[in-house]
Coordinates of C-alpha atoms and ligand atoms in Angstrom, one line a residue:
M1 CA -18.1 -22.4 -12.7
K2 CA -20.6 -19.1 -12.5
T3 CA -20.5 -17.0 -9.5
Q4 CA -21.7 -13.5 -9.1
V5 CA -18.6 -11.5 -8.7
A6 CA -15.3 -12.9 -9.7
I7 CA -12.2 -11.3 -8.4
I8 CA -8.9 -11.6 -9.7
G9 CA -6.0 -11.3 -7.7
G10 CA -5.2 -12.5 -4.4
G11 CA -3.5 -9.9 -2.4
P12 CA -5.3 -7.4 0.2
A13 CA -7.7 -5.8 -2.0
G14 CA -9.0 -9.3 -3.4
L15 CA -8.8 -10.9 -0.1
L16 CA -10.8 -8.5 1.7
L17 CA -13.2 -7.7 -1.2
S18 CA -13.8 -11.3 -1.1
Q19 CA -14.1 -11.9 2.5
L20 CA -16.4 -8.7 3.2
L21 CA -19.1 -9.6 -0.2
N22 CA -18.8 -13.4 1.3
K23 CA -20.2 -12.4 4.8
A24 CA -22.8 -10.2 3.0
G25 CA -24.2 -13.3 1.4
I26 CA -22.6 -12.2 -2.2
A27 CA -20.5 -15.4 -3.8
T28 CA -17.4 -14.7 -5.4
V29 CA -14.4 -16.8 -6.8
V30 CA -11.1 -15.1 -6.5
L31 CA -8.4 -16.2 -9.6
E32 CA -4.7 -15.4 -8.4
R33 CA -1.6 -15.8 -10.5
R34 CA 0.7 -17.2 -8.2
S35 CA 0.8 -19.5 -5.1
R36 CA -0.7 -18.8 -1.6
D37 CA 3.6 -19.4 -0.1
Y38 CA 4.3 -17.5 -2.7
V39 CA 1.6 -14.4 -2.0
L40 CA 2.4 -14.9 2.1
G41 CA 6.5 -14.2 0.6
R42 CA 5.7 -10.9 -0.2
I43 CA 7.1 -8.1 2.7
R44 CA 5.6 -4.8 1.7
A45 CA 3.6 -2.6 4.0
G46 CA 4.0 -1.8 7.4
V47 CA 1.1 0.7 8.8
L48 CA -2.3 0.4 9.0
E49 CA -4.9 3.4 9.2
W50 CA -7.1 3.0 11.9
G51 CA -10.1 2.7 9.2
T52 CA -8.2 0.0 7.4
A53 CA -8.1 -2.0 11.0
Q54 CA -11.6 -1.3 11.2
M55 CA -12.2 -2.8 7.5
L56 CA -9.9 -6.0 8.8
R57 CA -12.1 -6.0 12.1
E58 CA -15.7 -6.2 10.3
A59 CA -14.2 -8.4 7.8
G60 CA -13.5 -11.2 10.6
A61 CA -10.2 -11.1 10.6
G62 CA -8.8 -8.4 12.7
A63 CA -8.1 -10.7 16.2
R64 CA -4.5 -11.4 15.9
M65 CA -3.5 -7.8 14.5
D66 CA -5.4 -6.4 18.1
A67 CA -3.3 -9.3 20.0
E68 CA 0.1 -8.6 18.5
G69 CA -0.2 -5.5 16.3
L70 CA 1.3 -1.7 18.0
I71 CA -1.1 1.1 17.8
H72 CA 0.4 4.3 17.5
D73 CA 0.2 7.3 18.5
G74 CA 2.6 9.0 16.2
C75 CA 5.9 9.3 14.4
Y76 CA 9.1 11.3 13.9
L77 CA 10.5 13.2 11.3
S78 CA 14.1 13.4 11.7
S79 CA 16.5 16.3 10.1
G80 CA 20.2 15.8 10.6
D81 CA 19.8 15.2 14.5
T82 CA 16.6 17.0 15.2
L83 CA 14.1 15.4 15.7
I84 CA 9.8 16.8 15.1
H85 CA 7.2 14.9 17.1
M86 CA 4.4 13.8 15.1
N87 CA 1.6 13.2 17.7
F88 CA -1.5 12.0 15.9
A89 CA -3.3 11.6 19.3
E90 CA -3.2 15.2 20.0
S91 CA -3.5 16.6 16.5
C92 CA -6.3 14.9 15.4
G93 CA -7.5 12.3 18.0
R94 CA -6.7 9.5 15.6
Q95 CA -4.1 6.9 16.1
V96 CA -2.6 3.9 13.3
M97 CA -2.1 0.6 13.9
V98 CA 1.6 -0.8 12.6
Y99 CA 0.8 -4.4 11.4
G100 CA 2.9 -5.5 8.5
Q101 CA 0.7 -6.6 5.3
T102 CA 2.2 -10.2 5.2
E103 CA 0.3 -10.6 8.5
V104 CA -2.8 -9.1 7.3
T105 CA -3.0 -11.1 4.1
R106 CA -2.2 -14.1 6.7
D107 CA -5.6 -13.3 8.4
L108 CA -7.2 -12.7 5.3
Y109 CA -6.5 -16.0 3.5
A110 CA -7.6 -17.5 7.4
A111 CA -10.7 -15.6 7.6
Q112 CA -11.1 -16.7 3.7
D113 CA -10.5 -20.5 4.7
A114 CA -13.1 -20.1 7.7
I115 CA -16.2 -19.5 5.6
G116 CA -15.0 -21.6 2.7
A117 CA -14.5 -18.7 0.4
T118 CA -13.4 -20.2 -3.1
I119 CA -9.5 -19.0 -4.0
L120 CA -8.0 -20.5 -6.8
H121 CA -4.1 -20.0 -6.7
E122 CA -2.0 -20.6 -10.0
A123 CA -4.7 -19.5 -12.4
E124 CA -2.6 -18.6 -15.3
D125 CA -3.8 -16.8 -18.3
V126 CA -6.4 -15.2 -17.0
A127 CA -8.7 -13.1 -19.5
L128 CA -11.9 -11.0 -19.6
H129 CA -14.8 -10.6 -21.8
D130 CA -18.0 -9.4 -22.5
L131 CA -17.1 -6.8 -19.8
G132 CA -19.8 -3.8 -21.7
S133 CA -22.7 -6.6 -21.7
E134 CA -24.9 -7.9 -18.3
A135 CA -23.1 -11.6 -18.5
P136 CA -19.7 -11.1 -18.5
Y137 CA -16.9 -14.5 -18.2
V138 CA -13.6 -14.7 -17.2
T139 CA -11.5 -17.4 -19.0
F140 CA -8.2 -19.3 -17.7
T141 CA -6.1 -22.5 -16.8
H142 CA -6.1 -23.5 -13.8
G143 CA -4.5 -27.3 -13.7
G144 CA -3.5 -27.2 -17.4
E145 CA -6.5 -27.1 -18.2
P146 CA -9.0 -24.1 -19.5
R147 CA -11.9 -23.0 -17.6
R148 CA -14.3 -20.7 -17.8
L149 CA -16.1 -18.1 -14.7
D150 CA -19.4 -16.3 -15.7
C151 CA -20.4 -14.0 -13.5
D152 CA -22.5 -10.5 -12.7
Y153 CA -19.3 -8.3 -12.1
V154 CA -15.7 -9.0 -12.6
A155 CA -13.5 -6.9 -9.9
G156 CA -9.7 -6.2 -11.2
C157 CA -7.6 -6.7 -7.9
D158 CA -4.4 -7.8 -10.0
G159 CA -1.9 -5.5 -9.1
F160 CA 0.0 -2.8 -11.1
H161 CA 1.1 -5.5 -13.2
G162 CA -2.1 -7.3 -13.5
V163 CA -4.6 -7.8 -16.8
S164 CA -7.4 -5.9 -15.3
R165 CA -6.5 -2.2 -16.2
Q166 CA -5.0 -3.0 -19.9
T167 CA -8.7 -4.5 -20.4
I168 CA -9.7 -0.9 -20.3
P169 CA -9.8 0.4 -23.9
D170 CA -6.7 3.3 -24.5
T171 CA -9.3 5.1 -26.0
V172 CA -11.0 4.9 -22.8
R173 CA -8.4 4.8 -20.0
R174 CA -6.5 8.0 -18.8
E175 CA -3.0 7.4 -17.0
F176 CA -1.5 10.2 -14.5
E177 CA 2.8 9.0 -14.1
K178 CA 5.5 10.3 -12.4
V179 CA 8.2 8.2 -11.9
Y180 CA 10.9 9.3 -8.8
P181 CA 14.7 9.0 -9.6
F182 CA 15.7 6.6 -6.8
G183 CA 14.2 3.4 -5.3
W184 CA 14.1 2.3 -1.1
L185 CA 16.1 -0.4 0.0
G186 CA 14.7 -2.6 2.6
V187 CA 15.9 -4.4 5.3
L188 CA 14.0 -6.8 7.7
S189 CA 16.1 -7.5 10.6
Q190 CA 15.2 -9.6 14.0
T191 CA 16.3 -6.6 16.2
P192 CA 14.5 -4.7 18.2
P193 CA 12.9 -1.5 16.6
A194 CA 15.9 1.9 16.8
A195 CA 12.6 3.9 18.4
E196 CA 9.3 3.3 19.9
E197 CA 7.3 4.9 16.7
L198 CA 8.7 5.0 13.2
I199 CA 11.1 7.7 11.9
Y200 CA 11.1 9.1 9.0
A201 CA 14.7 11.4 8.0
N202 CA 15.3 14.2 5.6
H203 CA 19.4 14.0 5.4
E204 CA 21.6 15.6 2.7
R205 CA 23.0 12.2 2.1
G206 CA 19.1 11.0 1.1
F207 CA 16.1 9.4 2.8
A208 CA 16.1 7.0 5.8
L209 CA 13.3 4.8 7.7
A210 CA 13.3 3.5 10.8
S211 CA 9.8 1.4 10.9
M212 CA 8.9 -2.1 12.7
R213 CA 6.8 -4.9 12.9
S214 CA 7.3 -6.2 16.5
P215 CA 9.2 -5.7 19.3
T216 CA 11.8 -7.7 18.1
L217 CA 11.5 -7.3 14.3
S218 CA 12.5 -4.1 12.9
R219 CA 12.3 -2.6 9.5
Y220 CA 14.7 -0.1 7.7
Y221 CA 15.1 1.7 4.8
I222 CA 17.0 3.7 3.1
Q223 CA 17.4 6.0 -0.3
V224 CA 19.2 4.4 -3.1
P225 CA 19.7 5.2 -6.9
L226 CA 17.9 3.3 -9.5
S227 CA 20.8 1.8 -10.4
D228 CA 21.6 -0.2 -7.0
R229 CA 20.8 -4.1 -6.7
P230 CA 20.4 -5.8 -3.2
E231 CA 23.3 -7.7 -3.7
D232 CA 25.4 -4.1 -3.9
W233 CA 25.0 -3.2 -0.4
S234 CA 26.5 -5.6 2.8
D235 CA 24.6 -5.6 5.9
E236 CA 27.5 -3.9 7.3
A237 CA 27.3 -0.9 4.5
F238 CA 23.5 -0.9 5.2
W239 CA 23.7 -0.4 8.8
E240 CA 27.2 1.9 8.1
E241 CA 24.6 4.3 5.8
L242 CA 21.3 4.6 7.5
K243 CA 23.3 5.1 11.3
R244 CA 24.7 8.2 9.0
R245 CA 20.6 9.0 8.0
L246 CA 19.4 8.8 11.5
P247 CA 19.8 11.2 14.1
A248 CA 23.3 10.4 16.3
D249 CA 21.7 9.9 19.7
V250 CA 19.2 7.1 17.5
A251 CA 22.0 5.6 15.6
Q252 CA 24.2 5.4 18.7
S253 CA 21.4 3.7 20.5
M254 CA 20.2 1.0 18.1
R255 CA 20.8 -2.6 17.6
T256 CA 22.4 -4.0 14.2
G257 CA 21.9 -8.5 13.1
P258 CA 21.9 -9.9 10.0
S259 CA 19.3 -8.9 7.3
I260 CA 16.5 -11.4 7.2
E261 CA 15.2 -9.9 3.8
K262 CA 16.9 -7.4 1.5
S263 CA 15.3 -5.9 -2.0
I264 CA 15.0 -2.9 -3.2
A265 CA 11.5 -1.1 -5.0
P266 CA 11.0 1.8 -7.0
L267 CA 9.3 5.3 -6.0
R268 CA 6.0 6.1 -8.7
S269 CA 3.1 8.0 -8.3
F270 CA 0.2 6.7 -11.0
V271 CA -3.5 6.6 -11.3
C272 CA -5.4 5.1 -13.8
E273 CA -9.1 7.0 -14.6
P274 CA -11.4 5.4 -14.5
M275 CA -11.6 2.9 -12.4
Q276 CA -14.5 1.1 -14.2
W277 CA -15.5 0.2 -17.5
G278 CA -18.6 -1.9 -18.3
R279 CA -18.8 -4.4 -15.2
L280 CA -15.2 -4.5 -14.3
F281 CA -14.2 -2.4 -11.4
L282 CA -10.5 -1.8 -10.7
C283 CA -9.4 -2.1 -6.6
G284 CA -5.7 -1.0 -5.4
D285 CA -2.5 -1.3 -7.0
A286 CA -3.7 -2.2 -10.3
A287 CA -5.4 1.5 -10.4
H288 CA -2.9 3.1 -8.6
I289 CA 0.6 3.5 -7.5
V290 CA 1.8 5.7 -4.5
P291 CA 5.3 5.8 -3.1
P292 CA 5.6 4.4 0.2
T293 CA 6.6 7.2 2.1
G294 CA 2.8 7.8 2.8
A295 CA 2.1 4.6 3.8
K296 CA -1.0 4.8 1.7
G297 CA -0.2 1.8 -0.8
L298 CA -2.2 -1.0 1.2
N299 CA -4.2 1.6 2.8
L300 CA -5.7 2.9 -0.1
A301 CA -6.7 -1.0 -1.4
A302 CA -8.8 -1.3 1.5
S303 CA -10.0 2.5 0.3
D304 CA -10.9 1.0 -3.0
V305 CA -12.8 -1.7 -1.2
H306 CA -14.5 0.2 1.3
Y307 CA -16.1 1.6 -1.4
L308 CA -16.8 -1.2 -3.8
S309 CA -17.6 -3.6 -1.9
S310 CA -20.3 -1.4 -0.4
A311 CA -21.9 -0.5 -4.2
L312 CA -22.1 -4.2 -4.9
I313 CA -23.9 -4.9 -1.2
A314 CA -26.3 -1.9 -2.4
A315 CA -26.6 -3.5 -5.7
Y316 CA -27.3 -7.4 -4.9
G317 CA -29.8 -5.8 -1.7
P318 CA -32.3 -3.2 -1.7
G319 CA -31.4 -3.2 -5.8
D320 CA -29.7 0.7 -5.5
R321 CA -27.3 0.4 -8.5
A322 CA -26.7 4.3 -7.8
P323 CA -23.1 3.9 -5.6
L324 CA -22.2 1.2 -8.6
A325 CA -22.0 3.4 -11.2
R326 CA -20.0 6.3 -9.2
Y327 CA -17.7 4.1 -7.7
S328 CA -15.0 5.3 -9.9
Q329 CA -15.6 8.7 -8.9
D330 CA -16.1 7.9 -5.3
A331 CA -12.7 6.5 -4.8
L332 CA -10.7 8.8 -7.7
A333 CA -11.4 11.6 -4.9
R334 CA -10.1 10.2 -1.9
V335 CA -7.1 7.9 -4.0
W336 CA -6.1 11.5 -5.7
Q337 CA -5.9 13.0 -1.5
A338 CA -3.8 10.2 -1.2
M339 CA -1.6 10.5 -3.8
R340 CA -1.4 14.6 -3.2
F341 CA 0.0 13.3 0.6
S342 CA 2.5 10.4 -0.5
W343 CA 4.0 13.1 -2.8
S344 CA 4.3 15.4 -0.6
M345 CA 6.1 13.5 1.9
T346 CA 8.4 11.9 -1.2
M347 CA 9.1 15.5 -2.2
L348 CA 9.8 16.8 1.9
L349 CA 11.8 13.9 3.1
H350 CA 14.2 13.1 -0.1
R351 CA 17.6 14.4 -1.6
F352 CA 16.3 14.7 -5.1
P353 CA 20.2 14.4 -7.7
E354 CA 19.4 17.4 -9.2
Q355 CA 18.2 19.8 -5.8
S356 CA 18.9 23.2 -6.3
A357 CA 19.7 24.8 -2.9
F358 CA 16.4 26.6 -3.3
D359 CA 14.6 23.0 -3.4
R360 CA 16.8 22.5 0.0
G361 CA 15.6 25.7 1.2
V362 CA 12.1 25.0 1.0
Q363 CA 12.4 21.3 2.4
V364 CA 13.8 22.7 5.6
A365 CA 11.2 25.3 6.0
Q366 CA 8.7 22.8 5.5
L367 CA 10.3 21.0 8.3
E368 CA 10.6 24.4 10.4
E369 CA 6.8 25.1 9.8
L370 CA 6.0 21.5 11.4
A371 CA 7.9 21.9 14.2
K372 CA 6.6 25.2 14.8
Y373 CA 3.1 24.8 13.9
P374 CA 0.5 22.7 15.6
A375 CA -2.1 23.3 12.1
A376 CA 0.5 22.0 10.1
R377 CA 0.9 18.9 12.1
K378 CA -2.7 18.1 12.3
L379 CA -3.0 18.3 8.3
L380 CA -0.2 15.9 8.4
A381 CA -1.9 13.8 11.1
Q382 CA -5.0 13.7 9.4
N383 CA -3.7 12.1 6.3
Y384 CA -1.6 10.0 7.1
T385 CA -3.9 8.7 9.7
G386 CA -6.3 8.5 6.7
L387 CA -9.0 10.7 5.6
P388 CA -12.8 10.2 6.4
F389 CA -14.2 7.6 3.5
Ligands
FAS1 P1 -1.2 -6.7 -5.2 O1 -0.4 -6.5 -5.7 O2 -0.6 -6.8 -3.5 O3 -1.8 -7.8 -5.2 C1 -2.0 -8.1 -6.4 C2 -2.2 -10.1 -6.8 O4 -2.7 -10.0 -7.9 C3 -1.2 -10.4 -6.6 O5 -1.2 -11.5 -5.6 C4 -0.2 -11.2 -8.2 O6 -0.2 -12.3 -7.6 C5 -2.5 -11.3 -8.8 N1 -1.9 -10.7 -10.1 C6 -1.1 -10.5 -10.7 N2 -1.9 -10.5 -11.9 C7 -2.7 -11.1 -11.7 C8 -3.7 -12.4 -13.1 N3 -3.2 -11.8 -14.3 N4 -3.8 -13.2 -12.9 C9 -3.8 -13.8 -11.3 N5 -3.7 -12.7 -10.8 C10 -2.8 -11.8 -10.6 N6 2.6 -0.4 0.7 C11 3.0 1.0 1.5 O7 1.8 0.9 2.1 N7 4.0 0.5 1.8 C12 5.3 0.1 1.4 O8 6.3 0.4 2.5 C13 4.7 -0.8 0.5 N8 6.3 -1.7 0.1 C14 5.8 -1.7 -1.2 C15 7.1 -2.7 -1.7 C16 6.9 -4.0 -3.0 C17 8.1 -4.0 -3.8 C18 5.6 -3.4 -3.7 C19 5.5 -3.6 -4.7 C20 4.6 -2.4 -3.5 C21 4.4 -2.1 -2.1 N9 3.1 -1.6 -0.8 C22 4.3 -0.9 -0.1 C23 2.6 -1.3 -2.0 C24 1.8 -2.8 -1.7 O9 1.7 -2.8 -0.4 C25 0.1 -2.4 -2.5 O10 -0.3 -1.0 -1.8 C26 -0.5 -3.8 -2.0 O11 0.0 -5.0 -2.2 C27 -1.8 -3.6 -3.1 O12 -2.9 -4.8 -2.8 P2 -3.5 -5.1 -3.9 O13 -3.8 -3.8 -4.3 O14 -3.9 -6.4 -3.6 O15 -1.9 -5.8 -5.2
PHB2 C1 7.5 0.0 6.4 O1 7.2 -0.8 7.6 O2 7.7 -1.4 5.5 C2 6.5 1.1 6.4 C3 6.3 2.1 6.8 C4 5.8 2.9 6.8 C5 5.8 3.4 5.4 C6 6.5 2.8 4.8 C7 6.3 1.3 4.9 O3 5.9 5.0 5.2

């Protein structure tokens, strides 16, 4: 097999990159380890920056998002029973789109099918070769048969546990990491959302988040110890703890119901530098991980795809290879901004096991600063809705 760009991974990063490149006349092949149903079974992100929503529209995968997604002008932070409204539209003139990653992935698969893009599912044993040459290639197993894919470039969109990042030599790769001493227990329920916008709750018992997927489908999270397992939490225990952490009037009026999904995700901040090596370019979780407190994971994947797709189009079109040469530098500048924001939201809103009275005092002071000063709310709004590319 031969193509122009081999894309490892058929999650949001790989599919969006494939869609944008094919629409620009650049041939791709996506190699995805799992089945399509498995990929579509994942429940993950829920908030799209406006720039991400725009990219999906440009990719021809935004129609259902515009029909079914929820446009939000803001969100709430809460401290005990106090609600602090972050009005994005007022602070920085921007909004966000609430639309689940599962649906984004479904729409991208449909758009890829519509243009006849090549996606090989259940591609196993993917290995990257000759990345330092002008003729790299990928080997893999498909349907039990050994296969080879010759290409010009390789996009590593295979997530945190993929093979691409590890292909960059240890002597070249620099990794930056911070692991948080807790996880998020997430529940999906067929119930109306607790409020009209998201509520990020700081409480002495721990963090909670009231989110949503639609007017009838809600997504909730509570901070739990890393030692907890989903089966340790009955639905009743989950609802009781969530209500303790949300403002009393919200807790009293919210509807509960059976969980249709329950899972625990660990929290970490992670960056790999550089994000390119020879003809390999990393995108999304393959290169970085953020704690979901800033709703940046999926949006950073789209950010990388913005830079890489533009650079590849410049290289194949007018023959301008400069953007490709500085891809890692350009993408990382925005990655670190989102990394800082996600870290700061995590430090502000969670109860740390070793938290001192001083640490707690700083959290309370920062929440008061957000309640009092429009400039503080503007900075949060600019980061949350997405900094310029
Ligand atoms: P993905 O991990 O989505 O996709 C990578 C793909 O590569 C996968 O389909 C995988 O099967 C495939 N792959 C891996 N190894 C391979 C190999 N060797 N060969 C071929 N294919 C291979 N972000 C938020 O903003 N909010 C959230 O609430 C949130 N919750 C999350 C919960 C969990 C449990 C996880 C893991 C992540 C969460 N995220 C959240 C972050 C998440 O949304 C990611 O940022 C997003 O999926 C990134 O997309 P990709 O970079 O495409 O990586
Ligand atoms: C979600 O709805 O899953 C969600 C929303 C915002 C976040 C994290 C997760 O910051």
